[in-house]
GROMACS .gro file of C-alpha atoms in nm:
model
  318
    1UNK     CA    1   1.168  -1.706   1.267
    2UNK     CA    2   0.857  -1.884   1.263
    3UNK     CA    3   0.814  -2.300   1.122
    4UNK     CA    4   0.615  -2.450   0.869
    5UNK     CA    5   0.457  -2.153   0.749
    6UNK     CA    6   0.241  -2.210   0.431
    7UNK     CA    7   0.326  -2.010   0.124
    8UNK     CA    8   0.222  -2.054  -0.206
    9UNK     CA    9   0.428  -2.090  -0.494
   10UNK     CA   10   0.466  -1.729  -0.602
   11UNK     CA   11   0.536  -1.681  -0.221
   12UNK     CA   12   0.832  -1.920  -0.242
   13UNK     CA   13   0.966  -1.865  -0.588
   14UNK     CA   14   0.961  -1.486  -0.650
   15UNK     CA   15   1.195  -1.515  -0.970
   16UNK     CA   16   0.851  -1.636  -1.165
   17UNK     CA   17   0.672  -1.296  -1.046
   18UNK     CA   18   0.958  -1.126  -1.176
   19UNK     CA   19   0.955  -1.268  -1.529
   20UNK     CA   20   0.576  -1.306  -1.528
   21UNK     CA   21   0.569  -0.886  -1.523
   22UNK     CA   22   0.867  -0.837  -1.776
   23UNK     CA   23   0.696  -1.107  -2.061
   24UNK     CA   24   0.399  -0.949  -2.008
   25UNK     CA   25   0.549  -0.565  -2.010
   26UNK     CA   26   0.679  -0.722  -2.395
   27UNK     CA   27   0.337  -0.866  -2.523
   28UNK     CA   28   0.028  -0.654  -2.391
   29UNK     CA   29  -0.200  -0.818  -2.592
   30UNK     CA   30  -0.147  -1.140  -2.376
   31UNK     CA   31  -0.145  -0.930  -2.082
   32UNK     CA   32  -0.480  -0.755  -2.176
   33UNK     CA   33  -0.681  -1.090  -2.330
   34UNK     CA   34  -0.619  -1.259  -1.974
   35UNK     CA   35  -0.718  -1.003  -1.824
   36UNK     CA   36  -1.025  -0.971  -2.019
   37UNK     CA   37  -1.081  -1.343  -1.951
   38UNK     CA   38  -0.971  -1.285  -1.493
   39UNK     CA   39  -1.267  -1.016  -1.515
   40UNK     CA   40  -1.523  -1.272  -1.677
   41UNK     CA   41  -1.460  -1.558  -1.445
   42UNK     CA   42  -1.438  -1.271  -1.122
   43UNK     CA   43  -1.760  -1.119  -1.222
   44UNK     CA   44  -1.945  -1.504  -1.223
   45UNK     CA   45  -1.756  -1.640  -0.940
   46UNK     CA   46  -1.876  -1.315  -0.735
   47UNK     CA   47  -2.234  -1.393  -0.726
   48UNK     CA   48  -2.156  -1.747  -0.629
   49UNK     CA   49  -2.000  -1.609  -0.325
   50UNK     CA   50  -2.236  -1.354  -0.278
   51UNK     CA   51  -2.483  -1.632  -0.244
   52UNK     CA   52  -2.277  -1.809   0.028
   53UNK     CA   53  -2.209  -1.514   0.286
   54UNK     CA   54  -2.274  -1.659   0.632
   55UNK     CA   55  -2.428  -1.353   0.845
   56UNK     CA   56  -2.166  -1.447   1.106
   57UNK     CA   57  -1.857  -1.367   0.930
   58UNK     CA   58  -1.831  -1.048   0.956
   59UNK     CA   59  -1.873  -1.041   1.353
   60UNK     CA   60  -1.563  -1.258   1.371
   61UNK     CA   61  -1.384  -1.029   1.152
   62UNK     CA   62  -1.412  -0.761   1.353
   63UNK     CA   63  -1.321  -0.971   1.695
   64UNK     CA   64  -0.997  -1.077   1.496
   65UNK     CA   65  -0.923  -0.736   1.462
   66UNK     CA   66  -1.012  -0.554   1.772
   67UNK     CA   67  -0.808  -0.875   1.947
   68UNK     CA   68  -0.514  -0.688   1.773
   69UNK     CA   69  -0.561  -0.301   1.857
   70UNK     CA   70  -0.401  -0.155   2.210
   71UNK     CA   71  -0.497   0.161   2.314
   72UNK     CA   72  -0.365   0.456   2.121
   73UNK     CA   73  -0.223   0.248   1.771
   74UNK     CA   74  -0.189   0.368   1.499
   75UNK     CA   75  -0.360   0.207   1.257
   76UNK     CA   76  -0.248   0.219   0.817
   77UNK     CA   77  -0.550   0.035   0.642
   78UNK     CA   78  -0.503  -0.125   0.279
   79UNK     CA   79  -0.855  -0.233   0.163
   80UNK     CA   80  -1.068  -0.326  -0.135
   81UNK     CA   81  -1.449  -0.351  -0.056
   82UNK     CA   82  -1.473  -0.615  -0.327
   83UNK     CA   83  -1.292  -0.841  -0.110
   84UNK     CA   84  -1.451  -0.721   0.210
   85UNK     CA   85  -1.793  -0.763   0.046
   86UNK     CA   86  -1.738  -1.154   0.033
   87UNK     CA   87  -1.851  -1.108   0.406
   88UNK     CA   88  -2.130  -0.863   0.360
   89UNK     CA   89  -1.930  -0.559   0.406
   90UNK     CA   90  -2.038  -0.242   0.278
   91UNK     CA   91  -1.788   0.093   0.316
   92UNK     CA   92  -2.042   0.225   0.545
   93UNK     CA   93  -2.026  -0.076   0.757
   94UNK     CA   94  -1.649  -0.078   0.733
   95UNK     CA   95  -1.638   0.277   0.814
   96UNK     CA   96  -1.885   0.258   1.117
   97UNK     CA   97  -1.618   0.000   1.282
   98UNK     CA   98  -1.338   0.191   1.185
   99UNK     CA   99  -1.492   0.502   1.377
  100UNK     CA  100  -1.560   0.281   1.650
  101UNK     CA  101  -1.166   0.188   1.713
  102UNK     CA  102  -1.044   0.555   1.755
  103UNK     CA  103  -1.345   0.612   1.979
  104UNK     CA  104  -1.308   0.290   2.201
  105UNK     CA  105  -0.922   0.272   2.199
  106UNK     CA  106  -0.846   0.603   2.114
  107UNK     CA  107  -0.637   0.479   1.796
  108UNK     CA  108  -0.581   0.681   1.535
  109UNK     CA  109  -0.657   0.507   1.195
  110UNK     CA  110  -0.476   0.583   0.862
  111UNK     CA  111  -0.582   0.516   0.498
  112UNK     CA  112  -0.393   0.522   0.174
  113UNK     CA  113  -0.615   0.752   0.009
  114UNK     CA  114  -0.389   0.829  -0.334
  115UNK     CA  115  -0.538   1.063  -0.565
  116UNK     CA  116  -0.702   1.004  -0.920
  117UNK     CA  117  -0.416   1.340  -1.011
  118UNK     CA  118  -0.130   1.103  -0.969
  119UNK     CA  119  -0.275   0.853  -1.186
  120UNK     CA  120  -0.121   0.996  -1.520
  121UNK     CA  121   0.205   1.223  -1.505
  122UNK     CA  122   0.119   1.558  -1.460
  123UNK     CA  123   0.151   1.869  -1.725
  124UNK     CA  124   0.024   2.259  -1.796
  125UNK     CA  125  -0.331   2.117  -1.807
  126UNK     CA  126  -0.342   1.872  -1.501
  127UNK     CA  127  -0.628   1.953  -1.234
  128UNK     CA  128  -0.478   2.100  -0.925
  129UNK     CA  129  -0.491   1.807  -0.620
  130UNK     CA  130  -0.769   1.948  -0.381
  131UNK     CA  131  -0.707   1.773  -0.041
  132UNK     CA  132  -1.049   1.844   0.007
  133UNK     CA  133  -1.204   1.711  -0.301
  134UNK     CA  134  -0.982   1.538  -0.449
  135UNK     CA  135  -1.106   1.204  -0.528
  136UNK     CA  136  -0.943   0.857  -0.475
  137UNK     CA  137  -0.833   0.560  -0.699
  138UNK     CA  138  -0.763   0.328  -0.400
  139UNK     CA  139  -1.159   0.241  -0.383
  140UNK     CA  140  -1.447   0.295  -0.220
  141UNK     CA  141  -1.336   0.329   0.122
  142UNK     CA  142  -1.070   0.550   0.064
  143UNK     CA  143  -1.360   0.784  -0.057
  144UNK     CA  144  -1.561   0.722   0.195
  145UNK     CA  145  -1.300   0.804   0.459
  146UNK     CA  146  -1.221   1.109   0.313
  147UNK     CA  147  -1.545   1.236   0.321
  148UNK     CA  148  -1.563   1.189   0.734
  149UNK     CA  149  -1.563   1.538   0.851
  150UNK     CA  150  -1.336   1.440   1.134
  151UNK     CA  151  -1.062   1.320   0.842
  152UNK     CA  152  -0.725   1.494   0.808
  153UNK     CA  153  -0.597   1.447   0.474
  154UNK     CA  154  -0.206   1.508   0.358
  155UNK     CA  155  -0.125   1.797   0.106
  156UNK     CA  156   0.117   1.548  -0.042
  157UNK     CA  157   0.009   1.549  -0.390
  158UNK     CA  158   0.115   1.155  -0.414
  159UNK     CA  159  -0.012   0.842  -0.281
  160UNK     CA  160  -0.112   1.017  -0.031
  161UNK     CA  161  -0.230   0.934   0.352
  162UNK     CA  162  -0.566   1.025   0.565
  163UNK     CA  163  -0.629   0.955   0.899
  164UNK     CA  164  -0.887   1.035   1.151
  165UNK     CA  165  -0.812   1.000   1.533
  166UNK     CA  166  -0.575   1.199   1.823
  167UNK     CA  167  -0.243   1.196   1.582
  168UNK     CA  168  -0.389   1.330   1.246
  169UNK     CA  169  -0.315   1.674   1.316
  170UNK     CA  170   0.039   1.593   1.400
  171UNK     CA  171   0.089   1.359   1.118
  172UNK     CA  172   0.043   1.543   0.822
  173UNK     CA  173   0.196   1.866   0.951
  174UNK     CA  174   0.531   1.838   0.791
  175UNK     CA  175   0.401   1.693   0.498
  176UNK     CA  176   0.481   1.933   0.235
  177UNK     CA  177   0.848   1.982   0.380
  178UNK     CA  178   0.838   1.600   0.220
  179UNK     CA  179   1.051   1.596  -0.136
  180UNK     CA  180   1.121   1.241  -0.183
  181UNK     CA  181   0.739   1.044  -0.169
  182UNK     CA  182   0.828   0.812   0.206
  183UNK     CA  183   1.085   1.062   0.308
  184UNK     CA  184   1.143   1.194   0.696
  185UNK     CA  185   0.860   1.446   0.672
  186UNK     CA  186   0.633   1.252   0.525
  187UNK     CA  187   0.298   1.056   0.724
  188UNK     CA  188   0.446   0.733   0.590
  189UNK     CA  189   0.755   0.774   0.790
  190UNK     CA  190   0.536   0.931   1.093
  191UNK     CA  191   0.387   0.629   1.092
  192UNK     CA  192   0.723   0.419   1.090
  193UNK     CA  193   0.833   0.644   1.385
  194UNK     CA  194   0.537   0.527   1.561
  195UNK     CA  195   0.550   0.181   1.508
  196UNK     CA  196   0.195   0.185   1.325
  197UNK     CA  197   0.028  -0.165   1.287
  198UNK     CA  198  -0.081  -0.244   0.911
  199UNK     CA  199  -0.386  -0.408   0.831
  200UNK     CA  200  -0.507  -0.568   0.500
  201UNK     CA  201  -0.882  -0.579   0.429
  202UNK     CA  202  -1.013  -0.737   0.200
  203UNK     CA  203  -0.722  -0.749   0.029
  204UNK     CA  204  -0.388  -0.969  -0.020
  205UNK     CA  205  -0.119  -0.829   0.149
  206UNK     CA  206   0.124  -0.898  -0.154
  207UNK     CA  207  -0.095  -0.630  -0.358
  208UNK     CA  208  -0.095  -0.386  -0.115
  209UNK     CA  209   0.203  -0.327   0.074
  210UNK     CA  210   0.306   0.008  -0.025
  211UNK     CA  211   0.597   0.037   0.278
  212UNK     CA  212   0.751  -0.294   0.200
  213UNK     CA  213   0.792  -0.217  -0.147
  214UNK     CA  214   0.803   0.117  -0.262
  215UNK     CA  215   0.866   0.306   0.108
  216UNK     CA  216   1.175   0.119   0.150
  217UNK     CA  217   1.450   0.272  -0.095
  218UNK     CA  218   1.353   0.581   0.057
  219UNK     CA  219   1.404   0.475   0.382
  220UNK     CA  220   1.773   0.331   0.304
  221UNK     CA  221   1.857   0.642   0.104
  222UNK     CA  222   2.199   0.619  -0.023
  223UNK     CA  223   2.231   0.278   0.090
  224UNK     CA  224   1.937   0.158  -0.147
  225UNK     CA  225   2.181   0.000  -0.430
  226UNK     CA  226   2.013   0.055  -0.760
  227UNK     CA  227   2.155   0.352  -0.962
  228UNK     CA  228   1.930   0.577  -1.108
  229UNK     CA  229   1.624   0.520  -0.904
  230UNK     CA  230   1.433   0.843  -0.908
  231UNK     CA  231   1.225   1.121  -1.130
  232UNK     CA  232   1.102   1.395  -1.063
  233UNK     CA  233   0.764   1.600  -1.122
  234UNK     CA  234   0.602   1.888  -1.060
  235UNK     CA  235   0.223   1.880  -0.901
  236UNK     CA  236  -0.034   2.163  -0.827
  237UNK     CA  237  -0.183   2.120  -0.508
  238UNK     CA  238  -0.440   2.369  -0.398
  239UNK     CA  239  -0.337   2.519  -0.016
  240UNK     CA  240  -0.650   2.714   0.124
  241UNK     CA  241  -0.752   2.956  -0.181
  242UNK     CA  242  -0.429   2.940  -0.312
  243UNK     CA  243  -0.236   2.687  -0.632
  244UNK     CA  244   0.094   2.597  -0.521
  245UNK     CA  245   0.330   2.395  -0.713
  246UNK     CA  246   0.538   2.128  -0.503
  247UNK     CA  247   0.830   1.870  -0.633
  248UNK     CA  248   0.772   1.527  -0.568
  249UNK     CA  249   1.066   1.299  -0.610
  250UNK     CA  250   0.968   0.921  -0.664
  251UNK     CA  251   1.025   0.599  -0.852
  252UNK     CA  252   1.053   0.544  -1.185
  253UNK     CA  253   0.788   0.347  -1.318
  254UNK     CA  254   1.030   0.115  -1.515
  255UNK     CA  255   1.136  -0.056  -1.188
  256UNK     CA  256   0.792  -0.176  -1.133
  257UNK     CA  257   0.855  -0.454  -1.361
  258UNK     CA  258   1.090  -0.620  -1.144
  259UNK     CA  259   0.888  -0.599  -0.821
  260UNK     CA  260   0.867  -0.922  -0.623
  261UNK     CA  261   0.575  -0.846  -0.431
  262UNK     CA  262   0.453  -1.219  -0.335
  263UNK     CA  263   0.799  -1.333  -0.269
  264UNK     CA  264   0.803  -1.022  -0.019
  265UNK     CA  265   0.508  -1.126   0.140
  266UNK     CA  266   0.649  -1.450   0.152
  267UNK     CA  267   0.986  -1.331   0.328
  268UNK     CA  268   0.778  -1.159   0.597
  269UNK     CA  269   0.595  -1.486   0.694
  270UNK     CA  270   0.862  -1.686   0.725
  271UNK     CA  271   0.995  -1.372   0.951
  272UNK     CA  272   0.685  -1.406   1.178
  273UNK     CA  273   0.628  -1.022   1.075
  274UNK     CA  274   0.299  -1.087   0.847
  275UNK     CA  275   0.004  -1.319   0.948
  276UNK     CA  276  -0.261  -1.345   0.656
  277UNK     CA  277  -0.545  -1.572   0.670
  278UNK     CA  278  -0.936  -1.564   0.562
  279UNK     CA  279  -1.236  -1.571   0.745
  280UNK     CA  280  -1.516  -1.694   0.468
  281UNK     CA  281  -1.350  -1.591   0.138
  282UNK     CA  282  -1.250  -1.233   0.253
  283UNK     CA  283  -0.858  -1.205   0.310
  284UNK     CA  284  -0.725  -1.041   0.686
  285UNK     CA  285  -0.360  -0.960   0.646
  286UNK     CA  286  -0.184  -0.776   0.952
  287UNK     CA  287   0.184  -0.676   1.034
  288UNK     CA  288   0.226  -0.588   1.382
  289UNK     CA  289   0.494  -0.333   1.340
  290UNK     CA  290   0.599  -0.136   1.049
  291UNK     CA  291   0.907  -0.032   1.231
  292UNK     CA  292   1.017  -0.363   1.269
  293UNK     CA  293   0.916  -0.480   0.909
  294UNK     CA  294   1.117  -0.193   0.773
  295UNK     CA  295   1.417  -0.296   0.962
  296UNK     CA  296   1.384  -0.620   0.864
  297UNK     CA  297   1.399  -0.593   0.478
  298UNK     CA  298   1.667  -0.292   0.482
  299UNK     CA  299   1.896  -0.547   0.672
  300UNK     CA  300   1.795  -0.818   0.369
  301UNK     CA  301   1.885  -0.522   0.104
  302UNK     CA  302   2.191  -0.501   0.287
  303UNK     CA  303   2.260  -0.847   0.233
  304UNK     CA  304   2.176  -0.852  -0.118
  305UNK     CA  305   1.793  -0.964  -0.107
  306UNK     CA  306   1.652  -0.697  -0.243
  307UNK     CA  307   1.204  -0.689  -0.274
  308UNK     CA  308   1.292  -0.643  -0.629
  309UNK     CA  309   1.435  -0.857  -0.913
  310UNK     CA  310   1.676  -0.608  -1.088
  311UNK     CA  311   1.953  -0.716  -1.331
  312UNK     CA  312   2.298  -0.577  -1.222
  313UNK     CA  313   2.375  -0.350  -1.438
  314UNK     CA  314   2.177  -0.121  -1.277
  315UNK     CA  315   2.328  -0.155  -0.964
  316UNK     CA  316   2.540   0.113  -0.818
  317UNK     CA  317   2.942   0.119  -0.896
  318UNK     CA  318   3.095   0.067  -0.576
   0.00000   0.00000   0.00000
């Protein structure tokens, strides 16, 4: 365990997250007008900052990160280049250094590159997903890193994974023996096998932490304890010249609403398995080991702390 780490208050009481998302799930007007009214500030309170970037900041982003990459890593990226650009950074710029990792340590670098087909449930009419083509709604680097001609990206038709370096290949070779989204064929879980670092650019790690919260009741399986936890649907990926239809069982999106995803990023502080800090205004969020971070909140699930806040009578009837 690690002492006096600083959390904020979402961090340490999760329960208001919780509620926060189900009051808000009841009245979407609220939802939307403060939204509205988040966007309005953002967009003045951007070109302040814009206005502030110190030239260095960026240099000792990149030493904070290299400091953290051995040879051969793997790398999973989380990102928004809104956040990065607080500190100059472009997704060219981003992209350059990113390149510059596999070729100095020979790491191979993974990005959640989910596509813009698993955005609304699919039907007769849905576009095929075109590994190849396929566009991104995880941002602009995500589409950048895609386009890299050295880029290997999964035929898993959701939130799927990219990745450019010497484990690509191997990576995303079992991915459409995957059924369940984070199961045992999937990259995600090559990358828990691996004991991939994550990194957060740009970005809170609270926002972003797609193992944490939605890879683990995969990983627990049977032991996850909420009844009821899956759906299933049918996507059309395109294989070569070829339309292929492929099963993807996932998580309802009704369990969003009880997500605690500060309070999680909270737990893993206080676990010494997340260090988050800023350099200028730009967030730098990195977990070591994804193996270990797994581990860590199955054994809490096990003990009743789940990453979610779910009423019990969805639980299942032991």
């Amino acid at each position: 365990m690690v002492d006096k780490v600083s959390l904020s208050l979402l961090e340490k009481y999760s329960w208001i997250e919780a509620y926060s998302r189900q009051f808000f799930e009841k009245h979407p007007r609220i939802k939307k007008e403060i939204k509205k009214r988040r966007d309005k500030h953002a967009q003045g309170t951007n070109l302040q900052e814009l206005k502030k970037i110190n030239p260095q900041d960026w240099n000792i982003y990149k030493k904070l990160i290299y400091e953290q990459i051995d040879n051969e890593d793997i790398i999973l990226i989380h990102s928004s280049i809104d956040g990065l650009a607080k500190i100059g950074v472009t997704s060219e710029l981003c992209m350059d250094f990113l390149r510059l990792l596999v070729k100095d340590k020979s790491c191979t670098v993974v990005v959640a590159c989910f596509p813009i087909t698993n955005l609304k449930p699919p039907n007769e009419k849905s576009k095929p997903y075109d590994p190849r083509k396929t566009l991104c709604w995880t941002g602009m680097l995500s589409n950048a890193f895609i386009a890299d001609p050295t880029c290997i990206r999964s035929r898993f038709p959701y939130n799927s994974l990219a990745a450019i370096g010497p484990k690509a290949v191997e990576m995303m070779s079992k991915d459409l023996d995957a059924i369940l989204v984070y199961d045992m064929n999937s990259a995600w879980r090559y990358c828990y096998e691996h004991h991939a670092k994550i990194l957060f650019l740009g970005v809170k790690a609270s926002g972003a932490n797609t193992m944490a919260i939605h890879m683990l009741p995969d990983f627990m399986c049977d032991e996850w304890p909420i009844d009821g936890w899956y759906e299933e649907k049918k996507y059309k990926v395109k294989q070569n010249d070829e339309i292929i239809e492929v099963t993807v069982k996932g998580q309802k999106s009704t369990w969003y609403k009880y997500v605690m995803e500060e309070g999680t990023s909270g737990r893993l502080k206080v676990a010494g398995l997340l260090d988050e800090k800023k350099v200028g205004d730009c967030y730098l969020g990195v977990v070591n080991d994804c193996h270990e971070m797994l581990d860590f909140l199955a054994a809490e699930v096990k003990r009743g702390k789940l990453t979610y806040m779910i009423p019990r009578k969805y639980y299942k009837k032991r």
